[in-house]
Short mmCIF file of C-alpha atoms in Angstrom, two decimals:
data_model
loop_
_atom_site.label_atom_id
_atom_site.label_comp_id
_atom_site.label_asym_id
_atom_site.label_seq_id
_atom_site.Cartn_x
_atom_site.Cartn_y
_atom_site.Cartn_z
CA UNK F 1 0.00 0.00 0.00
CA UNK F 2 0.98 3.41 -0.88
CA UNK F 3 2.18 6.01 1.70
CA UNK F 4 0.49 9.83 1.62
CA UNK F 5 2.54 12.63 3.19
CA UNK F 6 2.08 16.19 2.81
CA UNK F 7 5.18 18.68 2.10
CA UNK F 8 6.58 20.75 3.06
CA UNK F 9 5.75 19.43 6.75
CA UNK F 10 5.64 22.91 8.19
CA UNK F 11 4.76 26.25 6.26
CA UNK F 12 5.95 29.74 7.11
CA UNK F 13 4.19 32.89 5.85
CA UNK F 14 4.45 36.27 6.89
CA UNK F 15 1.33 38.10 7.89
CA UNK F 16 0.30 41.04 5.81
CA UNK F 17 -3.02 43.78 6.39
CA UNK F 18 -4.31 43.22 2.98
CA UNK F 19 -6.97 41.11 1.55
CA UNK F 20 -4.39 40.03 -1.06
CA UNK F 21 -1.47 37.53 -0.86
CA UNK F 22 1.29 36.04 -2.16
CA UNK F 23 3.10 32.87 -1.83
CA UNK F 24 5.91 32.54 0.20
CA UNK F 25 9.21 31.20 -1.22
CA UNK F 26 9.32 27.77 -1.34
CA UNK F 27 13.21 27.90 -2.04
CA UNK F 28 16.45 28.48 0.06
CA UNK F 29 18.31 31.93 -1.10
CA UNK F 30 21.88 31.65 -2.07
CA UNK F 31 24.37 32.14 -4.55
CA UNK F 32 26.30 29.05 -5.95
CA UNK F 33 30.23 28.45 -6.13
CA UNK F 34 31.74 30.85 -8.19
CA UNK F 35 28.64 33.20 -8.49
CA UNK F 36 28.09 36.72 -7.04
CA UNK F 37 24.66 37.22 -7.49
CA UNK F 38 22.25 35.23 -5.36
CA UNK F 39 18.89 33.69 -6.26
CA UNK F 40 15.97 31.91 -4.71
CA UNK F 41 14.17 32.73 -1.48
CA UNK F 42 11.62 35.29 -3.00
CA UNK F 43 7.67 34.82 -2.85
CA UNK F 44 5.92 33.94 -5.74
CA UNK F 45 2.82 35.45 -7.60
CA UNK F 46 -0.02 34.42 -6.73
CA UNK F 47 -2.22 32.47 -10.05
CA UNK F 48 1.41 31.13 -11.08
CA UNK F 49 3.33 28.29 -10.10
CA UNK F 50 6.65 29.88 -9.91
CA UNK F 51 6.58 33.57 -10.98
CA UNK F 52 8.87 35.00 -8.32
CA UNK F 53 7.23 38.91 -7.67
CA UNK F 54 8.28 42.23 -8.11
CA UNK F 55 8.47 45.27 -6.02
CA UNK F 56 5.15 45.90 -7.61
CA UNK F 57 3.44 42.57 -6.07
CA UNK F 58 4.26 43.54 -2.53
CA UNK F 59 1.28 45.73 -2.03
CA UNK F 60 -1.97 46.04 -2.93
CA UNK F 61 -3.39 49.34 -5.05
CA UNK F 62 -4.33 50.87 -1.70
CA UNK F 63 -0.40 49.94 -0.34
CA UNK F 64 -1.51 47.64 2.35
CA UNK F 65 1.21 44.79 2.70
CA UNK F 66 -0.13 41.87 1.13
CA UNK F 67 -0.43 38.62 3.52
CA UNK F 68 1.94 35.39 2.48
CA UNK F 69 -0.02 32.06 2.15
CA UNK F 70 2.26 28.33 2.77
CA UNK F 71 1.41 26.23 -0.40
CA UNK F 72 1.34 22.64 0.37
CA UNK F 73 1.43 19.43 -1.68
CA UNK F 74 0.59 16.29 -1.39
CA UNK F 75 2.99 13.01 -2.14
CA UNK F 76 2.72 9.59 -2.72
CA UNK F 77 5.59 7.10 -1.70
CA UNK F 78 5.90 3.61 -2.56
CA UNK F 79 5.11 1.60 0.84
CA UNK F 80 8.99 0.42 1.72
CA UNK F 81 10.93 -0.03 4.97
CA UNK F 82 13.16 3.40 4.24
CA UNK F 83 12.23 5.46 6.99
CA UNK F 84 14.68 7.95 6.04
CA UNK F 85 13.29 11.04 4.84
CA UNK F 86 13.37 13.01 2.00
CA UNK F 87 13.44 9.86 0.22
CA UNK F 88 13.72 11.68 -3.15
CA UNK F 89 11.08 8.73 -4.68
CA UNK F 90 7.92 10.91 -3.99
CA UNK F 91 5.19 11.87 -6.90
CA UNK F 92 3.40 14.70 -6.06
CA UNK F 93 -0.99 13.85 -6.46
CA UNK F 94 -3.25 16.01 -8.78
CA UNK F 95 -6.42 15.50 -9.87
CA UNK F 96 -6.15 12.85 -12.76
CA UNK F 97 -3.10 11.40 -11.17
CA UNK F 98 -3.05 7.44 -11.21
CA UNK F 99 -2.04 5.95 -7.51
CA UNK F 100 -1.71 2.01 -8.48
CA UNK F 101 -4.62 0.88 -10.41
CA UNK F 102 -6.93 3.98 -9.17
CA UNK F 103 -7.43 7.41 -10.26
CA UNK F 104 -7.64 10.59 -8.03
CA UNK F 105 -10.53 12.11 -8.92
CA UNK F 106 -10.54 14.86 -5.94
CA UNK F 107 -8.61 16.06 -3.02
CA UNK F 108 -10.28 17.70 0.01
CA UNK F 109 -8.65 19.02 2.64
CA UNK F 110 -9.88 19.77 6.30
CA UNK F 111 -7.45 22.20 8.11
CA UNK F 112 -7.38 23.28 11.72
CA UNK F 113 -4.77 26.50 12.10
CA UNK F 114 -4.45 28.62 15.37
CA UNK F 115 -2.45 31.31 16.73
CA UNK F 116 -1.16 30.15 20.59
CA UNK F 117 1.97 32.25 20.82
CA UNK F 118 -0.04 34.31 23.59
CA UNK F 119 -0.15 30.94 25.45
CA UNK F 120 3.66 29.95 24.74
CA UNK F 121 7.28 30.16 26.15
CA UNK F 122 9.58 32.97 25.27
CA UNK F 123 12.78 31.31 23.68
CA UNK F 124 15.36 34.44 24.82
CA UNK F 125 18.48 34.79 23.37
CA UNK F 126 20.85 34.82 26.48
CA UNK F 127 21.43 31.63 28.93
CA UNK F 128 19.67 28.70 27.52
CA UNK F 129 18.38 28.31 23.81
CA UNK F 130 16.38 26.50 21.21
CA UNK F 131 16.53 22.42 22.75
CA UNK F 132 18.65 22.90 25.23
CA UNK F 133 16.23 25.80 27.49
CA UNK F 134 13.70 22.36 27.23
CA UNK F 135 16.60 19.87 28.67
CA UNK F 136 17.88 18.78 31.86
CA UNK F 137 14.55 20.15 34.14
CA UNK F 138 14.66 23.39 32.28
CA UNK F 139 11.77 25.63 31.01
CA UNK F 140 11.65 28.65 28.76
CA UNK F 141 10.08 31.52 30.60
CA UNK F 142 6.06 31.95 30.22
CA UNK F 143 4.45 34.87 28.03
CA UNK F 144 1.62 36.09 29.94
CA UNK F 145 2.60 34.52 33.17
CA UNK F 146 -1.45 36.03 34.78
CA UNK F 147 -4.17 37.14 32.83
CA UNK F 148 -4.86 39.90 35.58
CA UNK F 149 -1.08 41.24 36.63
CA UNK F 150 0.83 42.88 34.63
CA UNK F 151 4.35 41.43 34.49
CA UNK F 152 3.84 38.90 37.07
CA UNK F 153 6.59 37.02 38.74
CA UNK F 154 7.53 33.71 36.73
CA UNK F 155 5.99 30.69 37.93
CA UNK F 156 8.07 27.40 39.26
CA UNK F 157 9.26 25.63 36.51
CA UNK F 158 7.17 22.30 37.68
CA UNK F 159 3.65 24.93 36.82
CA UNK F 160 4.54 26.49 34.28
CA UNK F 161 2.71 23.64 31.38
CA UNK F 162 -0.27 23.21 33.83
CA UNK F 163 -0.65 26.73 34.13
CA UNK F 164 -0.63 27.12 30.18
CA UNK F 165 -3.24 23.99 30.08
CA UNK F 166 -5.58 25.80 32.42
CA UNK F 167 -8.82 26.01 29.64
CA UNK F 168 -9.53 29.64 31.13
CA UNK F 169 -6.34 30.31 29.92
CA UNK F 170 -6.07 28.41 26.70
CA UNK F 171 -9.64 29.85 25.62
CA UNK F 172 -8.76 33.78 26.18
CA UNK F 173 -5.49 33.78 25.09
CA UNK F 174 -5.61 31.16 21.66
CA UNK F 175 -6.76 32.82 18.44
CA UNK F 176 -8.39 29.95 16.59
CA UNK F 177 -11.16 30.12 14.08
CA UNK F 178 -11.84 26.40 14.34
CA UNK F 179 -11.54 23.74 11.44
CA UNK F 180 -11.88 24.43 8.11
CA UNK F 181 -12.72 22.09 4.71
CA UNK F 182 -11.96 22.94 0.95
CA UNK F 183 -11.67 20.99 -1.74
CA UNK F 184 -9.58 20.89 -4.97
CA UNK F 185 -9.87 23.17 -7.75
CA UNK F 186 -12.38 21.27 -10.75
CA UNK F 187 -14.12 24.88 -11.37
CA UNK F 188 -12.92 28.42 -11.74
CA UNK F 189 -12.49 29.97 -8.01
CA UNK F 190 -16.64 31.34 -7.07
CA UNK F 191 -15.07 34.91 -6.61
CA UNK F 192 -15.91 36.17 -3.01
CA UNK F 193 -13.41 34.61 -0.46
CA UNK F 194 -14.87 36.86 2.59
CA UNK F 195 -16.43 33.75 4.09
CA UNK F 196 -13.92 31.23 5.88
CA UNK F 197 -15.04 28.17 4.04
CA UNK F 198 -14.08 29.44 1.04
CA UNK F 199 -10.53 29.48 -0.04
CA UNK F 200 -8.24 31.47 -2.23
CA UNK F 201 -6.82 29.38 -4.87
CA UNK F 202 -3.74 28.92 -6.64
CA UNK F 203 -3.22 26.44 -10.17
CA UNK F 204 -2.08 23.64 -7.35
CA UNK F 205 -3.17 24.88 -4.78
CA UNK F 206 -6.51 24.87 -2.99
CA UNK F 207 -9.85 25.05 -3.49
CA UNK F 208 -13.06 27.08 -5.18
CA UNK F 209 -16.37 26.04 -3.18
CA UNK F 210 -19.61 27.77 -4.36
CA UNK F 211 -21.48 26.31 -1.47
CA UNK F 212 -21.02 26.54 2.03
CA UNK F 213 -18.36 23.85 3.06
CA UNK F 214 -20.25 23.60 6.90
CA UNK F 215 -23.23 22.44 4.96
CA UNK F 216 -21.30 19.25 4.48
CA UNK F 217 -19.38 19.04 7.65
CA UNK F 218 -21.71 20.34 10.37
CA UNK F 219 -19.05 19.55 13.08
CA UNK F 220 -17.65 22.42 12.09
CA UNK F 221 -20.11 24.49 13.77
CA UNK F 222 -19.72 22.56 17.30
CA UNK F 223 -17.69 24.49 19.73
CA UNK F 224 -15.51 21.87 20.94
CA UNK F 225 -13.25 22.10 17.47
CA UNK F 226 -13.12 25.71 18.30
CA UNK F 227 -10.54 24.64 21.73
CA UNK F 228 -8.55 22.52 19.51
CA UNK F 229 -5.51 23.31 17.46
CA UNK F 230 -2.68 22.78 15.66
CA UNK F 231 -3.90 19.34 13.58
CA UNK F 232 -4.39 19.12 9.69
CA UNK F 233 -5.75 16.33 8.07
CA UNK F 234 -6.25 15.26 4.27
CA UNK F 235 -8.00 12.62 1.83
CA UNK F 236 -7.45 11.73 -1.50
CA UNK F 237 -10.86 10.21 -2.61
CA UNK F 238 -9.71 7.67 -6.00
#
């Protein structure tokens, strides 16, 4: 049986305070051996699959910043013992793609993204850092140590993660919009994308709903998804 795994496995984006977007690079910068000018590392237009931008795609016509959006594919791998990844064997999965003796005739992804740096640790850059401030019965300090004091004391390390699983806590300080479905593109994109469950598309990319996606997946309306971040899931229907 085939393997399924989604790359890249984590997705960076800057934020932006316009309605439009970009991608964001999906290559290292650098400049090989022997040349001066570097290349790579710039964000790409959005509607192409490569097209790095100018200084013109930054901003929108009224000059607000536009937001980056993480583009992510989906792989098949043949079903092996090599555990070693990248394996460099992967096939990226369209629509029309053949996986063994089956077609895929649709993706449809249901995504769950939240912002909980409120609710995190602050990785400083003196003493301890990055694995190490986690190691030997060590803790990064708290952000928003009380939701009432301002710059309250820091906590005893043995607290400090039941203190940032308290649900009072989780639920005031984590931004999360709860889960949300889209499928691949088969149509042009319906044109308004004001509405959550409907995406902004790119060729490979996501999505173009014309109906409402929590028509189909009435979970999504239950407030228990809304407490619960951080997971992504996908299905490749053949």
């Amino acid at each position: 049986m085939e393997q399924f795994r989604v790359h890249p496995v984590v997705g960076i984006a800057r934020v932006g305070n316009s309605v439009d977007y970009v991608i964001a690079p999906e290559t290292m910068a650098g400049a090989g051996l022997g040349v001066s000018t570097p290349s790579g590392g710039l964000p790409i237009r959005a509607g192409t699959e490569s097209d790095v931008v100018t200084s013109a795609d930054v901003r929108d016509a009224a000059g607000a910043l536009k937001r980056q959006a993480a583009r992510f594919r989906v792989f098949v791998y043949p079903d092996d013992d090599n555990t070693t990844w990248p394996r460099g064997d992967g096939v990226e999965v369209v629509i029309g793609s053949k996986v063994g003796a089956r077609t895929v005739t649709d993706i449809l992804w249901t995504v769950h993204l939240a912002n909980k740096k409120a609710n995190c640790f602050v990785l400083t850059e003196t003493g301890r850092q990055g694995i190490a401030s986690y190691g030997d019965g060590h803790l990064p300090p708290m952000r928003n140590v009380s939701l009432e004091q301002a710059n309250a004391p820091q906590p005893p390390v043995a607290r400090r993660i039941g203190l940032m699983n308290d649900p009072k806590r989780v639920f005031q300080l984590t931004i999360d919009p709860g889960r949300v479905s889209f499928q691949a593109p088969t149509r042009p994109p319906c044109g308004s994308t004001s509405q959550p469950w409907r995406s902004m598309s790119t060729p490979r990319a996501s999505s173009s709903r014309c109906r409402s996606i929590r028509s189909r997946f009435p979970m999504i309306r239950s407030r228990r998804w809304t407490r619960r971040a951080g997971r992504s899931t996908r299905s490749a229907n053949c």
